[in-house]
Amino acid sequence: MSRKEAKRAKEPKGAIKERKLKVLNSLQEFGAKIYGQIASGDFPSVKMPSRSINNIFYDQKLRQYILGNKSVRRSSRNIRHIRPLTQLVWTGMFVDELTRQSKTSTLRDVFYSAQAYEMSFTDQQESDNLITDLETVIGYSREDFNVFPEERSAIFGDLTVEYTLPGYEGRRLNLTSHPDGMMIGPALTSAEFISCKADKVIAIEKGGLFTRFIEENVHKRHKALLIHTAGQAPRATRGFLRRLNQELELPVYIFTDGDPWGMHIAMVIISGSANAAHLRDLNTPDAKWFGVYATDIVEYKLPSDKLTELDIKRLYELKRDPRYEGKLWNREIETFIKIKKKAEQEAFSRYGLTYIVDEYLPTKLEMASSE
Amino acid sequence: MSRKEAKRAKEPKGAIKERKLKVLNSLQEFGAKIYGQIASGDFPSVKMPSRSINNIFYDQKLRQYILGNKSVRRSSRNIRHIRPLTQLVWTGMFVDELTRQSKTSTLRDVFYSAQAYEMSFTDQQESDNLITDLETVIGYSREDFNVFPEERSAIFGDLTVEYTLPGYEGRRLNLTSHPDGMMIGPALTSAEFISCKADKVIAIEKGGLFTRFIEENVHKRHKALLIHTAGQAPRATRGFLRRLNQELELPVYIFTDGDPWGMHIAMVIISGSANAAHLRDLNTPDAKWFGVYATDIVEYKLPSDKLTELDIKRLYELKRDPRYEGKLWNREIETFIKIKKKAEQEAFSRYGLTYIVDEYLPTKLEMASSE
């Protein structure tokens, strides 16, 4: 039995269903606490970690941002708290319904749905904040309680999944079935992994290149699951990448444009964002960025554009960012600043359309595995 | 034999392969003409319809923009024409290679690939223009010669396709296999239709609603193929909608946000764009927009936002647009201008998440079929 099979065998059956139960328990606990306070004659109140900037710290061990010890309390004893507390309790009730009925919604939907309950939000900003509060209180991300983003990314590769979505339970599909790729949405992120012939994941920023990789059989030649992040990976996709890495022990490589924004797409997959400091399980600390590096622009003589002032400002911000400690990041940030150039993934096409797959990719994979 | 089956039976087998051959023939003819001119000692030249604004007309019968009789000639006799003519010939050669090898690329790729051939383009704008020139010369759209856009939309529903993509030839898939939806890319747009249990197509602007429709079994309850346009539908998707309408005789309904931009998403599917006046087969003249109407905002008392100045300016532009003739469009444009409000598709959630599927959709479908 290979290491990977052993790992899979150890994974509890129905990990997804178990997680859903945990989320529902968490929501129930939150509700029970409120009921308990009322029953014992106390003003209902909620205590949660503060998400203010002075309570966000970078944790070197977890390799992500976390919240510190400061907390805030919302109490119905305080007249200014009654509105947000009521909204928070309603939000908990609403997403509990969603999750129990396995219905998904969006942040926008939550805002409008409130009106069905005569719960008033001034604007969507207010209801979005309440969803984040709820995440903080129950410790799960909104995708766990079925509030999904608009954006979708896609996947292609030799992974067989079994859906748990009502109406599709028990149905299995191999993710090479549709060569344009499958959308990563509620059905896939709630599916169990059945078998996987791939031994790595390659996440790709651009759609054109994702298609190129499929056409050139990268999934077969390099036994890779291919993921199209479509720019910054949506949180559901970041969580899914983590599952592929943790449950299936697949190394994750990230391939972006060669500029500070591409670099940061990789970083958010690796170390998460400060905005999600109240959450766990969304980042993949062992994922590796493998290009386009600033040093690749020099080495491969790539067609490039001049960095804009905004690009350069961004690079100096990244220099001060604790996530960007380490030799690779330092070297690349410094090189970008020195050469003042950026290059897109498609720039390799100057050596022919398949150069990127035939030459660049194998070199990078070899470098990554020999580290 | 039903009308639909009869129609399908009449369709030539391998319509997709036939189209590909026509595209290749067209490219070959273009090359042969250049060779012929050289052989007979003439300066090579190309004549094509002018795409200048004074040569674009709206055709009431085709219900799309077309080019008039003015034409332009690029001749190597004229020193200022040598560069664009050479670029045009190179572009033809390059996409001929792409199409023969069934490799896809993007506009960005074409720009970079030129450098592999020491063909110089000042910037991507220049190479994009040349691709449009080539479309005009050979009369097929760039997707036909394998230059695809970055954006992808998605599909879900009871349609079984057979891929013609190399490596996947003959493989069949039913498009209900993955409940998050399948991407619409080169593999799907080049697939043959094998069987279809749906009797209509519903194209949806927003991703969250596309997912809701799947969850609420709209594909079964209303025998519909569901398409997520992801905003303005990419050209490949517009061509695919036309195929569903023409080859399978499925009526197409379009459901967008209730504002001038949503209305125009529908219009571009129905009547195409002025930019594509040199092309055919991208629009679906019989497709119907069925909401969100301005009159729906009033009738359903939808939560709404105020129209911005930009929205209002856009409405006055649409009023002067020949595509917007007709009772429905007039009424809705006037109502928008009168009520000065817009509403998103999600606004129906104020009556509960499933109201849109349980109440609004059946009403609209009934209205559409009784017209």
mmCIF file of C-alpha atoms in Angstrom, chain B residues 22 39 46 76 81 95 104 143 159 171 254 284 286 314 345 354 358:
data_model
loop_
_atom_site.group_PDB
_atom_site.id
_atom_site.type_symbol
_atom_site.label_atom_id
_atom_site.label_comp_id
_atom_site.label_asym_id
_atom_site.label_seq_id
_atom_site.Cartn_x
_atom_site.Cartn_y
_atom_site.Cartn_z
ATOM 1 C CA LYS B 22 -15.040 24.818 -44.980
ATOM 2 C CA ALA B 39 2.820 33.433 -60.199
ATOM 3 C CA VAL B 46 -6.394 41.436 -50.882
ATOM 4 C CA SER B 76 1.778 45.290 -51.860
ATOM 5 C CA HIS B 81 0.166 48.385 -47.201
ATOM 6 C CA VAL B 95 -4.320 29.973 -37.732
ATOM 7 C CA THR B 104 -6.511 26.454 -29.620
ATOM 8 C CA GLU B 143 -13.401 30.753 -32.837
ATOM 9 C CA LEU B 159 -28.013 17.075 -23.717
ATOM 10 C CA ARG B 171 -16.429 10.010 -26.350
ATOM 11 C CA ILE B 254 -32.664 34.999 -21.704
ATOM 12 C CA THR B 284 -30.163 33.878 -32.384
ATOM 13 C CA ASP B 286 -35.715 34.188 -32.282
ATOM 14 C CA ARG B 314 -27.233 54.234 -21.955
ATOM 15 C CA GLN B 345 -32.148 39.039 -10.618
ATOM 16 C CA THR B 354 -37.341 29.728 -4.471
ATOM 17 C CA ASP B 358 -41.712 28.573 -8.273
#
